Structure formats: structure tokens, C-alpha cells
Coordinates of C-alpha atoms and ligand atoms in Angstrom, one line a residue:
M37 CA 0.0 0.0 0.0
T38 CA 1.3 3.5 -0.8
Y39 CA 0.0 6.4 1.1
D40 CA 0.4 10.1 0.3
V41 CA 1.3 10.7 4.0
A42 CA 2.0 8.1 6.7
I43 CA 1.5 9.4 10.3
V44 CA 3.3 7.7 13.2
G45 CA 1.3 8.1 16.4
Y46 CA -2.4 8.7 16.9
G47 CA -2.5 11.2 19.7
P48 CA -4.4 14.5 19.1
V49 CA -1.7 15.8 16.8
G50 CA -1.6 12.8 14.5
Q51 CA -5.4 12.7 14.5
A52 CA -5.8 16.4 13.6
L53 CA -3.1 16.1 10.9
A54 CA -4.8 13.0 9.4
I55 CA -8.1 14.9 9.3
L56 CA -6.7 18.1 7.7
L57 CA -4.9 16.1 5.0
A58 CA -7.8 13.7 4.3
Q59 CA -10.2 16.6 4.0
R60 CA -7.9 17.9 1.2
G61 CA -8.3 14.6 -0.6
W62 CA -5.0 12.8 0.4
R63 CA -4.7 9.2 1.3
V64 CA -3.4 9.0 4.9
G65 CA -2.2 5.9 6.8
V66 CA -1.9 6.3 10.6
F67 CA 0.0 3.8 12.7
E68 CA -0.4 3.7 16.5
K69 CA 1.3 1.2 18.7
Q70 CA -1.3 1.2 21.5
P71 CA -4.3 -1.0 20.8
Q72 CA -6.6 1.4 22.7
A73 CA -6.7 5.2 23.2
Y74 CA -4.9 6.5 26.2
P75 CA -7.8 6.6 28.7
L76 CA -6.5 9.2 31.3
P77 CA -6.7 12.9 31.1
R78 CA -3.6 14.9 30.2
A79 CA -4.3 18.3 28.5
V80 CA -7.2 20.2 30.1
H81 CA -6.9 23.6 28.3
F82 CA -7.0 24.8 24.7
D83 CA -7.0 28.4 23.5
H84 CA -9.2 30.3 20.9
E85 CA -6.8 29.6 18.1
V86 CA -6.9 25.9 18.7
G87 CA -10.7 26.1 18.9
R88 CA -10.6 27.4 15.3
I89 CA -8.2 24.6 14.2
L90 CA -10.7 22.1 15.7
Q91 CA -13.4 23.9 13.8
A92 CA -11.4 23.4 10.6
C93 CA -11.2 19.7 11.6
G94 CA -15.0 19.6 11.4
V95 CA -15.6 18.9 15.1
A96 CA -16.6 22.3 16.5
D97 CA -20.1 21.3 17.6
R98 CA -19.1 18.1 19.2
I99 CA -16.2 19.6 21.1
R100 CA -18.1 22.7 22.2
G101 CA -20.5 20.4 24.1
R102 CA -17.5 18.9 26.0
T103 CA -15.8 22.0 27.2
E104 CA -16.3 24.8 29.7
P105 CA -14.9 28.3 29.0
T106 CA -12.4 29.7 31.4
D107 CA -13.6 32.8 33.3
S108 CA -10.3 33.6 35.0
Y109 CA -7.1 32.1 36.4
E110 CA -6.4 33.4 39.8
W111 CA -3.0 33.2 41.7
R112 CA -3.1 33.2 45.5
N113 CA -0.4 33.2 48.1
A114 CA -0.3 30.7 51.1
A115 CA -2.7 33.0 53.1
G116 CA -5.2 33.0 50.3
A117 CA -4.6 36.7 49.2
T118 CA -4.8 37.3 45.4
L119 CA -1.5 37.9 43.7
L120 CA -2.6 38.0 40.1
R121 CA -5.7 37.4 38.0
F122 CA -5.8 36.6 34.3
E123 CA -9.2 37.3 32.9
S124 CA -10.5 35.3 30.0
G125 CA -13.1 36.5 27.6
P126 CA -15.9 34.4 26.2
A127 CA -15.0 35.3 22.6
G128 CA -11.2 35.5 21.8
L129 CA -9.6 36.7 18.6
S130 CA -10.5 33.5 16.7
G131 CA -14.2 33.5 17.7
W132 CA -13.7 30.9 20.5
P133 CA -13.4 31.6 24.2
D134 CA -9.8 32.6 25.2
G135 CA -9.6 29.5 27.3
N136 CA -11.5 26.2 27.0
M137 CA -11.3 23.5 29.6
F138 CA -11.8 19.9 28.5
A139 CA -10.6 16.3 29.0
Q140 CA -8.1 15.0 26.4
P141 CA -9.7 11.5 26.1
D142 CA -13.0 13.2 25.1
L143 CA -11.3 15.2 22.4
E144 CA -9.4 12.2 21.1
A145 CA -12.6 10.2 20.9
I146 CA -14.2 13.0 18.9
L147 CA -11.2 13.4 16.6
D148 CA -11.0 9.6 16.1
A149 CA -14.6 9.4 15.0
R150 CA -14.1 12.3 12.6
A151 CA -10.9 10.8 11.1
R152 CA -12.5 7.4 10.6
S153 CA -15.5 9.0 8.9
L154 CA -13.2 10.3 6.1
P155 CA -12.6 7.9 3.2
G156 CA -8.9 8.8 2.9
V157 CA -7.9 7.8 6.4
D158 CA -6.7 4.3 7.4
V159 CA -6.1 3.9 11.1
A160 CA -4.0 0.9 12.2
R161 CA -4.0 0.5 16.0
G162 CA -1.7 -1.9 17.8
V163 CA 0.9 -1.4 15.1
E164 CA 4.3 -0.1 16.0
V165 CA 6.5 1.5 13.4
V166 CA 9.9 -0.1 14.1
D167 CA 11.9 1.1 11.1
L168 CA 11.8 3.7 8.3
V169 CA 14.1 4.2 5.3
E170 CA 13.9 7.1 2.9
E171 CA 14.0 6.0 -0.7
R172 CA 14.1 8.0 -3.9
D173 CA 10.4 8.8 -4.2
G174 CA 9.2 8.1 -0.8
V175 CA 9.7 6.5 2.6
R176 CA 9.4 2.8 3.5
L177 CA 8.1 2.1 7.0
T178 CA 8.3 -1.2 8.7
C179 CA 5.3 -1.9 10.9
A180 CA 5.1 -4.5 13.6
A181 CA 1.8 -5.9 14.9
A182 CA 1.3 -7.2 18.4
D183 CA 1.6 -10.8 17.2
G184 CA 5.1 -10.1 15.9
T185 CA 4.1 -10.0 12.2
R186 CA 5.7 -7.3 10.1
R187 CA 4.8 -5.5 6.9
D188 CA 6.2 -2.7 4.9
V189 CA 4.3 0.4 3.9
Q190 CA 5.3 3.1 1.5
A191 CA 4.4 6.8 1.8
R192 CA 5.4 9.9 -0.1
F193 CA 5.9 11.7 3.2
V194 CA 6.1 10.6 6.9
V195 CA 5.2 12.7 9.9
G196 CA 6.3 11.6 13.3
C197 CA 3.6 12.5 15.7
D198 CA 4.8 9.9 18.1
G199 CA 5.1 11.9 21.3
A200 CA 7.9 12.8 23.7
N201 CA 9.9 9.6 23.3
S202 CA 9.6 9.8 19.5
F203 CA 11.0 6.8 17.6
V204 CA 10.9 8.9 14.4
R205 CA 13.0 11.7 15.9
A206 CA 15.6 9.2 17.1
K207 CA 15.6 7.3 13.8
V208 CA 16.3 10.4 11.6
G209 CA 18.8 11.7 14.2
S210 CA 17.2 15.1 15.0
T211 CA 19.0 16.7 17.9
V212 CA 17.2 18.3 20.7
T213 CA 17.8 21.7 22.5
D214 CA 16.9 21.2 26.2
L215 CA 16.7 24.2 28.5
G216 CA 17.2 21.9 31.5
F217 CA 14.1 23.3 33.2
F218 CA 12.2 20.5 34.9
F219 CA 10.0 19.9 37.8
D220 CA 8.0 16.9 39.0
W221 CA 4.3 17.3 39.8
L222 CA 1.7 14.9 41.1
I223 CA -1.3 15.1 38.8
V224 CA -4.6 14.1 40.4
D225 CA -7.9 13.9 38.5
V226 CA -11.1 13.8 40.5
L227 CA -14.7 13.2 39.7
P228 CA -16.8 14.9 42.5
N229 CA -19.9 12.8 43.4
T230 CA -22.2 15.8 43.0
P231 CA -21.9 18.7 40.5
T232 CA -19.8 21.5 42.0
V233 CA -19.4 25.1 40.9
W234 CA -15.8 26.2 41.3
Q235 CA -15.3 30.0 41.6
P236 CA -12.9 31.1 40.1
L237 CA -12.6 28.1 37.8
N238 CA -8.8 27.9 37.8
I239 CA -6.6 28.7 40.8
Q240 CA -2.9 28.7 41.4
V241 CA -1.9 28.4 45.0
C242 CA 1.6 29.9 45.3
D243 CA 2.3 28.3 48.7
P244 CA 6.0 27.5 49.1
A245 CA 5.0 24.7 51.4
R246 CA 3.3 23.0 48.4
P247 CA 2.8 24.9 45.2
T248 CA -0.6 23.6 44.0
T249 CA -2.8 24.0 40.9
L250 CA -6.6 23.6 41.0
V251 CA -8.3 23.7 37.6
S252 CA -11.2 22.4 35.7
G253 CA -10.6 19.1 33.9
G254 CA -13.6 19.7 31.6
P255 CA -17.3 19.6 32.6
G256 CA -17.8 17.5 35.8
R257 CA -14.1 16.9 36.4
R258 CA -11.5 18.6 38.6
R259 CA -7.8 18.5 38.5
W260 CA -5.3 19.1 41.3
E261 CA -1.5 19.3 40.6
F262 CA 0.9 19.2 43.5
M263 CA 4.6 20.1 43.1
R264 CA 7.2 17.6 44.4
L265 CA 9.1 19.4 47.1
P266 CA 12.9 19.4 47.1
G267 CA 14.1 16.1 48.6
E268 CA 10.7 14.5 48.5
D269 CA 10.6 10.9 47.3
V270 CA 8.8 10.4 44.0
D271 CA 7.4 7.0 44.9
E272 CA 6.0 8.4 48.2
L273 CA 4.4 11.3 46.4
N274 CA 2.9 9.0 43.8
R275 CA 0.8 7.0 46.3
E276 CA -3.0 7.1 46.3
E277 CA -2.9 7.8 50.1
T278 CA -0.7 10.8 49.4
A279 CA -3.2 12.1 46.8
W280 CA -6.1 11.8 49.3
R281 CA -4.0 13.4 52.0
L282 CA -3.2 16.4 49.8
L283 CA -6.8 16.6 48.5
A284 CA -8.2 16.7 52.1
A285 CA -7.0 20.4 52.4
S286 CA -9.6 21.3 49.7
G287 CA -12.4 19.3 51.4
V288 CA -12.1 16.4 48.9
T289 CA -12.4 13.0 50.4
P290 CA -13.3 9.4 49.3
E291 CA -16.8 10.1 50.7
N292 CA -17.5 12.9 48.2
A293 CA -15.4 12.2 45.2
R294 CA -13.8 9.5 43.1
L295 CA -10.1 9.5 42.3
E296 CA -9.8 9.0 38.5
R297 CA -6.1 8.8 38.5
H298 CA -2.9 10.0 40.1
T299 CA 0.5 10.1 38.6
V300 CA 3.8 12.0 38.8
Y301 CA 4.9 13.7 35.6
R302 CA 8.2 15.4 34.8
F303 CA 7.7 18.5 32.8
Q304 CA 10.5 19.6 30.5
A305 CA 11.3 22.5 28.2
R306 CA 12.9 21.3 24.9
W307 CA 12.4 21.3 21.1
V308 CA 14.0 19.6 18.1
D309 CA 16.7 21.3 16.1
Q310 CA 15.6 19.8 12.8
W311 CA 11.9 19.5 12.1
R312 CA 12.3 18.1 8.6
K313 CA 14.8 15.6 7.3
G314 CA 14.0 15.0 3.6
R315 CA 10.6 13.4 3.4
V316 CA 10.3 12.9 7.2
L317 CA 8.8 15.6 9.5
L318 CA 8.1 15.9 13.2
A319 CA 5.1 17.4 14.9
G320 CA 3.6 17.7 18.4
D321 CA 5.4 16.4 21.5
A322 CA 7.9 14.7 19.1
A323 CA 9.0 18.1 18.2
H324 CA 8.7 20.1 21.4
Q325 CA 7.7 19.7 25.1
M326 CA 7.0 22.4 27.7
P327 CA 5.9 22.8 31.2
P328 CA 2.0 22.8 31.4
F329 CA 1.6 26.1 33.3
A330 CA 0.2 27.9 30.2
G331 CA -1.7 24.8 29.0
Q332 CA 0.0 25.0 25.6
G333 CA 1.7 21.6 24.8
M334 CA -1.1 20.1 22.8
C335 CA -2.1 23.5 21.5
S336 CA 1.4 23.9 20.0
G337 CA 1.1 20.5 18.4
L338 CA -2.2 21.3 16.8
R339 CA -0.6 24.5 15.4
D340 CA 2.1 22.3 13.9
A341 CA -0.6 20.2 12.2
A342 CA -2.4 23.3 10.9
N343 CA 0.8 24.7 9.5
L344 CA 2.0 21.4 8.0
A345 CA -1.3 20.3 6.4
W346 CA -1.6 23.1 3.8
K347 CA 2.1 22.9 3.0
L348 CA 2.1 19.2 2.4
D349 CA -1.0 19.7 0.3
L350 CA 0.7 22.2 -2.0
V351 CA 3.8 20.0 -2.3
L352 CA 1.8 16.8 -2.9
R353 CA -0.1 18.5 -5.7
D354 CA 3.0 20.0 -7.2
A355 CA 1.8 23.5 -6.6
A356 CA 5.0 24.3 -4.6
P357 CA 8.5 22.7 -4.4
A358 CA 9.4 20.4 -1.5
A359 CA 11.6 23.3 -0.2
L360 CA 8.4 24.9 1.0
L361 CA 8.4 22.3 3.8
D362 CA 11.5 24.0 5.3
T363 CA 9.3 27.0 6.2
Y364 CA 7.5 24.7 8.6
E365 CA 10.5 24.8 10.9
S366 CA 11.4 28.4 10.3
E367 CA 7.9 29.6 11.1
R368 CA 7.1 27.3 14.0
V369 CA 10.4 27.5 16.0
P370 CA 10.1 31.2 17.1
H371 CA 6.4 30.6 18.0
V372 CA 7.0 27.5 20.0
R373 CA 10.1 29.2 21.7
A374 CA 7.9 32.1 22.8
V375 CA 5.3 29.7 24.2
I376 CA 8.0 27.7 26.0
D377 CA 9.5 30.9 27.4
F378 CA 6.1 32.0 28.7
S379 CA 5.4 28.6 30.2
M380 CA 8.8 28.7 32.0
A381 CA 8.3 32.3 33.2
L382 CA 5.0 31.2 34.8
G383 CA 6.8 28.1 36.2
K384 CA 9.6 30.2 37.8
V385 CA 7.0 32.2 39.7
I386 CA 4.8 29.2 40.7
C387 CA 7.5 26.6 41.6
I388 CA 9.1 28.6 44.5
A389 CA 9.5 26.3 47.5
D390 CA 11.7 28.6 49.5
P391 CA 9.6 30.7 52.1
V392 CA 11.9 33.7 52.0
E393 CA 11.9 33.9 48.2
A394 CA 8.2 33.3 48.2
A395 CA 7.6 36.2 50.6
G396 CA 9.6 38.5 48.3
R397 CA 7.6 37.4 45.3
D398 CA 4.3 37.9 47.2
A399 CA 5.3 41.4 48.3
M400 CA 6.2 42.3 44.7
M401 CA 3.0 40.9 43.2
T402 CA 0.7 42.3 45.8
A403 CA 2.2 45.8 45.3
A404 CA 1.7 45.4 41.5
L405 CA -1.9 44.4 42.0
A406 CA -2.6 47.2 44.5
S407 CA -1.1 49.8 42.0
G408 CA -3.7 48.6 39.4
Q409 CA -1.3 46.7 37.2
Q410 CA -3.4 44.3 35.1
A411 CA -2.1 40.8 34.3
T412 CA -2.6 40.2 30.7
P413 CA -1.3 37.1 29.0
P414 CA 1.0 37.9 26.1
P415 CA -0.6 38.3 22.7
S416 CA -0.4 35.3 20.4
P417 CA 3.2 35.1 19.2
T418 CA 4.1 35.9 15.6
I419 CA 5.3 33.0 13.5
G420 CA 8.9 33.1 12.1
P421 CA 10.0 33.8 8.6
G422 CA 8.5 31.7 5.9
V423 CA 5.5 32.0 3.6
L424 CA 4.9 35.6 4.6
R425 CA 5.0 38.9 2.7
D426 CA 8.4 40.5 3.3
G427 CA 8.4 43.7 5.3
D428 CA 4.6 43.6 6.1
P429 CA 4.1 44.6 9.7
H430 CA 0.9 42.4 10.0
A431 CA 2.3 39.3 8.3
G432 CA 2.7 36.3 10.6
K433 CA 0.1 37.5 13.1
L434 CA -3.1 35.6 13.8
F435 CA -6.1 36.9 11.8
P436 CA -9.5 37.1 13.6
Q437 CA -12.7 35.2 12.9
G438 CA -16.0 36.9 13.2
R439 CA -19.7 36.1 12.7
V440 CA -21.0 37.0 9.2
R441 CA -24.1 36.7 7.0
T442 CA -23.7 36.0 3.3
A443 CA -25.9 37.4 0.5
D444 CA -27.8 34.1 0.3
G445 CA -28.8 34.5 4.0
R446 CA -26.4 32.0 5.6
E447 CA -25.3 33.2 9.0
G448 CA -22.5 31.9 11.3
W449 CA -18.8 31.9 11.9
F450 CA -16.8 33.1 8.8
D451 CA -15.0 29.7 8.3
D452 CA -18.3 27.8 8.3
V453 CA -20.1 30.2 6.1
V454 CA -17.5 31.5 3.6
G455 CA -14.6 29.1 4.1
G456 CA -11.5 28.6 6.2
G457 CA -8.7 28.2 3.7
W458 CA -6.7 30.8 1.8
T459 CA -8.9 33.9 2.0
L460 CA -8.5 37.3 0.4
L461 CA -10.7 39.8 2.4
G462 CA -11.4 43.3 1.1
R463 CA -12.8 46.2 3.1
D464 CA -13.8 48.3 0.1
G465 CA -14.9 45.8 -2.5
D466 CA -14.3 42.3 -4.0
P467 CA -10.5 41.9 -4.0
F468 CA -10.7 39.7 -7.1
A469 CA -12.1 42.6 -9.1
T470 CA -8.7 44.2 -9.0
L471 CA -6.9 41.2 -10.5
D472 CA -6.3 40.2 -14.1
R473 CA -7.8 36.9 -15.3
D474 CA -4.5 34.9 -15.1
T475 CA -3.8 36.0 -11.5
M476 CA -7.3 35.3 -10.5
S477 CA -7.3 31.8 -12.0
R478 CA -3.9 31.1 -10.4
L479 CA -5.3 32.1 -7.0
R480 CA -8.4 30.0 -7.5
E481 CA -6.3 27.0 -8.4
L482 CA -4.6 27.5 -5.0
G483 CA -8.0 27.5 -3.4
V484 CA -8.1 31.2 -2.5
V485 CA -11.6 32.5 -1.8
A486 CA -12.3 36.3 -2.0
A487 CA -14.8 38.1 0.2
H488 CA -15.9 41.7 0.5
V489 CA -16.6 42.1 4.2
G490 CA -18.3 45.1 5.8
S491 CA -21.5 46.3 7.5
E492 CA -23.2 46.7 4.1
A493 CA -21.0 44.3 2.0
P494 CA -22.0 41.0 0.5
V495 CA -20.4 39.3 3.5
V496 CA -21.9 41.2 6.4
D497 CA -19.6 41.7 9.4
L498 CA -22.2 41.1 12.1
D499 CA -20.2 42.1 15.1
G500 CA -17.7 44.5 13.5
T501 CA -14.8 42.1 13.9
Y502 CA -13.4 42.8 10.5
A503 CA -14.1 46.6 10.7
R504 CA -12.1 46.8 13.9
W505 CA -9.2 44.8 12.5
F506 CA -9.1 46.9 9.3
A507 CA -9.3 50.1 11.4
A508 CA -6.5 49.0 13.7
T509 CA -4.1 47.9 11.0
G510 CA -4.9 50.5 8.3
A511 CA -5.2 47.7 5.8
A512 CA -7.8 47.6 3.0
V513 CA -7.0 44.0 1.9
A514 CA -5.7 41.0 3.9
L515 CA -4.7 37.6 2.7
Q516 CA -5.2 35.0 5.3
R517 CA -3.4 31.6 5.1
P518 CA -5.2 28.3 5.8
D519 CA -3.7 28.2 9.3
F520 CA -5.3 31.6 10.0
Y521 CA -2.1 33.7 10.0
V522 CA -1.9 36.8 7.9
F523 CA 0.2 36.3 4.7
G524 CA 0.2 40.0 4.0
T525 CA -1.9 43.1 3.5
E526 CA -2.4 46.1 1.3
A527 CA -3.4 49.6 2.4
R528 CA -5.2 50.3 -0.9
S529 CA -7.4 47.8 -2.7
V530 CA -5.9 48.7 -6.1
D531 CA -2.6 47.3 -4.9
T532 CA -4.1 43.8 -4.4
P533 CA -2.2 42.5 -7.5
R534 CA 1.1 43.2 -5.6
L535 CA -0.1 41.0 -2.8
A536 CA -1.0 38.2 -5.3
D537 CA 2.5 38.5 -6.8
A538 CA 4.1 38.3 -3.4
L539 CA 2.3 35.1 -2.7
R540 CA 3.4 33.6 -6.0
R541 CA 7.0 34.3 -5.1
A542 CA 6.7 33.1 -1.5
L543 CA 5.3 29.8 -2.7
S544 CA 8.4 29.2 -4.9
P545 CA 11.2 29.2 -2.4
A546 CA 14.6 28.2 -3.8
Ligands
FAD732 C1 -0.4 16.4 33.1 C2 -0.4 17.1 31.8 C3 -1.1 18.2 31.6 C4 -1.2 18.8 30.3 N1 -1.9 19.9 30.1 C5 -2.0 20.5 28.9 C6 -2.9 21.5 28.6 O1 -3.7 21.9 29.5 N2 -3.0 22.0 27.4 C7 -2.2 21.6 26.4 O2 -2.3 22.1 25.3 N3 -1.3 20.5 26.6 C8 -1.2 20.0 27.8 N4 -0.5 18.9 28.0 C9 0.4 18.3 26.9 C10 -0.4 17.4 26.0 O3 -1.0 16.4 26.7 C11 0.5 16.9 24.9 O4 1.2 18.0 24.3 C12 -0.2 16.1 23.8 O5 -0.8 14.9 24.3 C13 0.8 15.8 22.7 O6 0.1 15.1 21.7 P1 0.8 14.3 20.6 O7 -0.2 13.8 19.6 O8 2.0 15.1 20.0 O9 1.5 13.1 21.4 P2 0.9 11.9 22.2 O10 -0.5 12.3 22.7 O11 1.9 11.6 23.2 O12 0.7 10.8 21.2 C14 1.8 10.1 20.6 C15 1.3 8.7 20.2 O13 2.4 8.1 19.4 C16 2.4 6.7 19.7 N5 3.7 6.1 19.3 C17 4.9 6.3 19.9 N6 5.8 5.7 19.2 C18 5.2 5.0 18.2 C19 5.7 4.1 17.2 N7 7.0 3.8 17.1 N8 4.8 3.5 16.4 C20 3.4 3.8 16.5 N9 3.0 4.7 17.4 C21 3.8 5.2 18.3 C22 2.1 6.6 21.2 O14 1.6 5.4 21.6 C23 1.1 7.8 21.4 O15 -0.2 7.3 21.3 C24 -0.4 18.3 29.3 C25 0.4 17.1 29.5 C26 0.4 16.5 30.7 C27 1.2 15.3 30.9

């Protein structure tokens, strides 16, 4: 069997990538060594951008019913005084809540059903990839079933989505940059016997005697995370009795709750130095890992999938050279570095176990709060150099999604109603009207959709989302990529042909 793309690993990143490729018509083989899905929660938070990626995967309605939006994330000291409060809005830039709390097994089940519903996807569970060799026109994978039988599979490209201990990463010899920042935490997932309202939803207890996180684990579920103290024995921390003892401080006991699981994880901060070696690429935890304090590990992996899917699509259909795939690394590394740095910055404040140091931190943060300083999470990072218009100040930034109504009366989120791929949006008119026939047909072949958006335009900007964006940037035209980043803009509609020409050049890297 020859696949267009073989994916090693069927965690959320492999699942999303399989869906995004199969939706574009490619034949995808997925190989997962575990016979069953990993049943226990890991990720509990995704952001607005990832909500939009899941929308692109066709699972928006199903996942919305399995999440609860974050209202705020409050940090308190040992005495319970507020040190910091991150507010989260119900509608972030991408049209989804800024923060969404969920259980990873729920998401994986939803993505699995979606992937299996697509005719182009073959999922092989209980099959471990034990070898891969790059050949002239593709890659040969050796797959081992649980009964020891082996078979070879061919693919034009392979993506290793095989997690933190990635076989693919080791096989192709990608080196790893490790910042040496690690802490051990006991993760405890609890199902309260009766529905409980937690206010605020997410809390960080900055108590040097035991830094502790209390967050939603999705509807009906609660997570506690307890930091291992210096000198504390991991095995002792990882006992069920220890979990109950630590939960008792929050009034959680075997009489009012069920312990779903407890386990000690070591969180690290590292990423691979080569994201592509020929026809083999790495994505998700195989490419990067980070401490979970910003809830961004899986989110970063889903951004990888969104970035890679449209590039593989262009290369597979000969609309761009294979060198385009090098922009996957150049674009994703600065973004993932910024997210790792932010996660570590949070960790450095949270993981203080020294009482004197903690008192200094508390005094500083309390003073900042009293002086009215607002805690705002950093804006979504910009992606690095790649398929972006040179010198454009808006290129590489995330583009918003708003609610719209089309001329034929359809109303909803832009991606559902108009389309979520390459999109040329015009403030003053139809951007295609400024292009010659050849340019227009070239853009159409790429899948670019044009839309005139405004309060009285054919695509009605129902909440003023696009009006605000055009006003803030001074742009009259914007070209959005299929992963929702801005390729480039023009301040005047008549200059749209220059934008189209810049895209043609950007898609033909040497
Ligand atoms: C306690 C905890 C809390 C977290 N909280 C968050 C959060 O709130 N938000 C967030 O965004 N992220 C969070 N994360 C991170 C998130 O869980 C991971 O980033 C995410 O699971 C990575 O997905 P993945 O698909 O890349 O890898 P994985 O989910 O690890 O999947 C990799 C798959 O590859 C398979 N595999 C490995 N080798 C082979 C092989 N040779 N052949 C075939 N299959 C193979 C494995 O069996 C596995 O199923 C958290 C993680 C932990 C541990």
C-alpha cells in the first residue's frame, strides 16, 4: 500500500493532521502502537486559536459540548490573598473563548470518530513503526503488529507525531535543544460525586509549602496538581494515600469524590533542532515539550498540524516545491520558543519552595496588583520567517474570525459560512475585481476565496470584527493563510495585484 502521507502516532496531533490532510483529498495511513486510546486525562486547556483549528477539523459542535470556558485564572499566596488574576473572555480573537477546559480523552474520541469518517484515512492501532528508510520517491516504513508479524508500507511523506519519546525523531537523528528546566508534579484527576461550581474556575496556590494548581478538567471533572518538594521521594508522592491526604485540604475525600487517577509527571522545556529531514517531518510532542503552566503543549502540536497540512497539500499536488516544507521549521520554532519561554516564566513564579523567596515574590506581586497593574497574557506570538509577505508589519500574526451573514442569507462563523482556507478579504470591494484573469485563476487553483466584508457588504460583518481589524491595521485588503495567520496586507485595494504577486514568489522558495 502506498500512502500520500504516513503518520506515526495517533495522539491528538496525529489525529488532527490526518483529518486536515484527508479533508484535502489525500490518502493517509496512521500507525499507533497502543491498541486502545490512552484513557486518562492529560491536557485540560486549549485556547481560541486551537478552537478554530478544531473547527477546521469539522468537530466544532461536538467539542463545544464537551468544554467549559475559562472565566479567570487566579493566583493566590499561602494565606489566600490574590497575587494575580488573568481574565479570560468568552470570545477570543479566533471566535472561540480565550480558554476552554476539556478532557483530552473526550477530544481524542471526537477526533477519532471524525478521522474514521473520512474515506482517505486508514487507522492501524496496535501497530508499532519499528523502522523507516527514505527512498528515492518516498519512505518505506516497517510496521510490527502485536503478534510479531511485520509488513512494509510506502508513503510519499512521513510525519512523526509519536510523542515525547519519538521513535521517528531518534531514527532520523534530529538533535534536541533542552533548557534543563524541569519539575516533577503529582497530577490528580477527581470526579466529584455531586456537580460542584468552582469559583474562580482555575486557581494557582503559590504556597512554598506546596505549590498547587486547581483547575477544571472539563465539565464534571476537577484537576489538582501538587509540586514535588525538594528532597521529596517520587514514589512516596505517587501513592494514592498521598493524593487523598493532599486533597483533604480542599475538602475532597473518598466520601464525596472518586479519584480517577494520580501520577507524577516530569515537565521539561525542549524542542528539536531539525523539524524536517527530507521526506520525514516531526510534529507535536515529538518536536517540542513544555511545562504545562500555560496549557500549551497540545495547542502547540495542533498549530504544527495546521501549519504542515496546507504545505504538504501544496507540495503533494506539485503547486510548490518540497523546499516549502523548510518553512514549517522556520515559522514554528520562534512561535514555540515564545510559548515555552512564557510557560517557563510562569513556572519560575509558581514553583518557588523557599519561604523567603516566596515572601519577596508575594510582596512584589501584591504591590503590583494594588497599583492597578493588570495581568494580561502575552498576545499570540508571531510566526517566524516563511510564507509571509516580506516587510509587512501584519504578516505572521493571527487573523481574527467573526460572525458573518452572506448574500444568500447564511449566518454563522466566517470559516463555516465563507470558508476557512486561503482567504482574500477586502474592506472596500471584492478583491478579485482588481486582479487580471491569469492572476485570479492562479489564486483560484490554489484555493483562494475572495470576500468583500463590511457592514453593508455582500459578507456582512455582524459584530464589527473585521471593521475593527481593518481600522487597527490600516489595511484595506488582507490575505489569510489556511492556518489563520496573515500572509500580507495592502493599504489600498488597487494594490491587491502586488499581494498576489508576493504570494506567487513566496510559494516558490529556492
Ligand atoms: C499532566 C499534563 C497536563 C497537560 N496539560 C495540557 C494543557 O492543559 N494544554 C495543552 O495544550 N497541553 C497539555 N499537556 C500536553 C499534551 O497532553 C501533549 O502535548 C499532547 O498529548 C501531545 O500530543 P501528541 O499527539 O503530540 O503526542 P501523544 O499524545 O503523546 O501521542 C503520541 C502517540 O504516538 C504513539 N507512538 C509512539 N511511538 C510509536 C511508534 N513507534 N509507532 C506507532 N505509534 C507510536 C504513542 O503510543 C502515542 O499514542 C499536558 C500534558 C500533561 C502530561
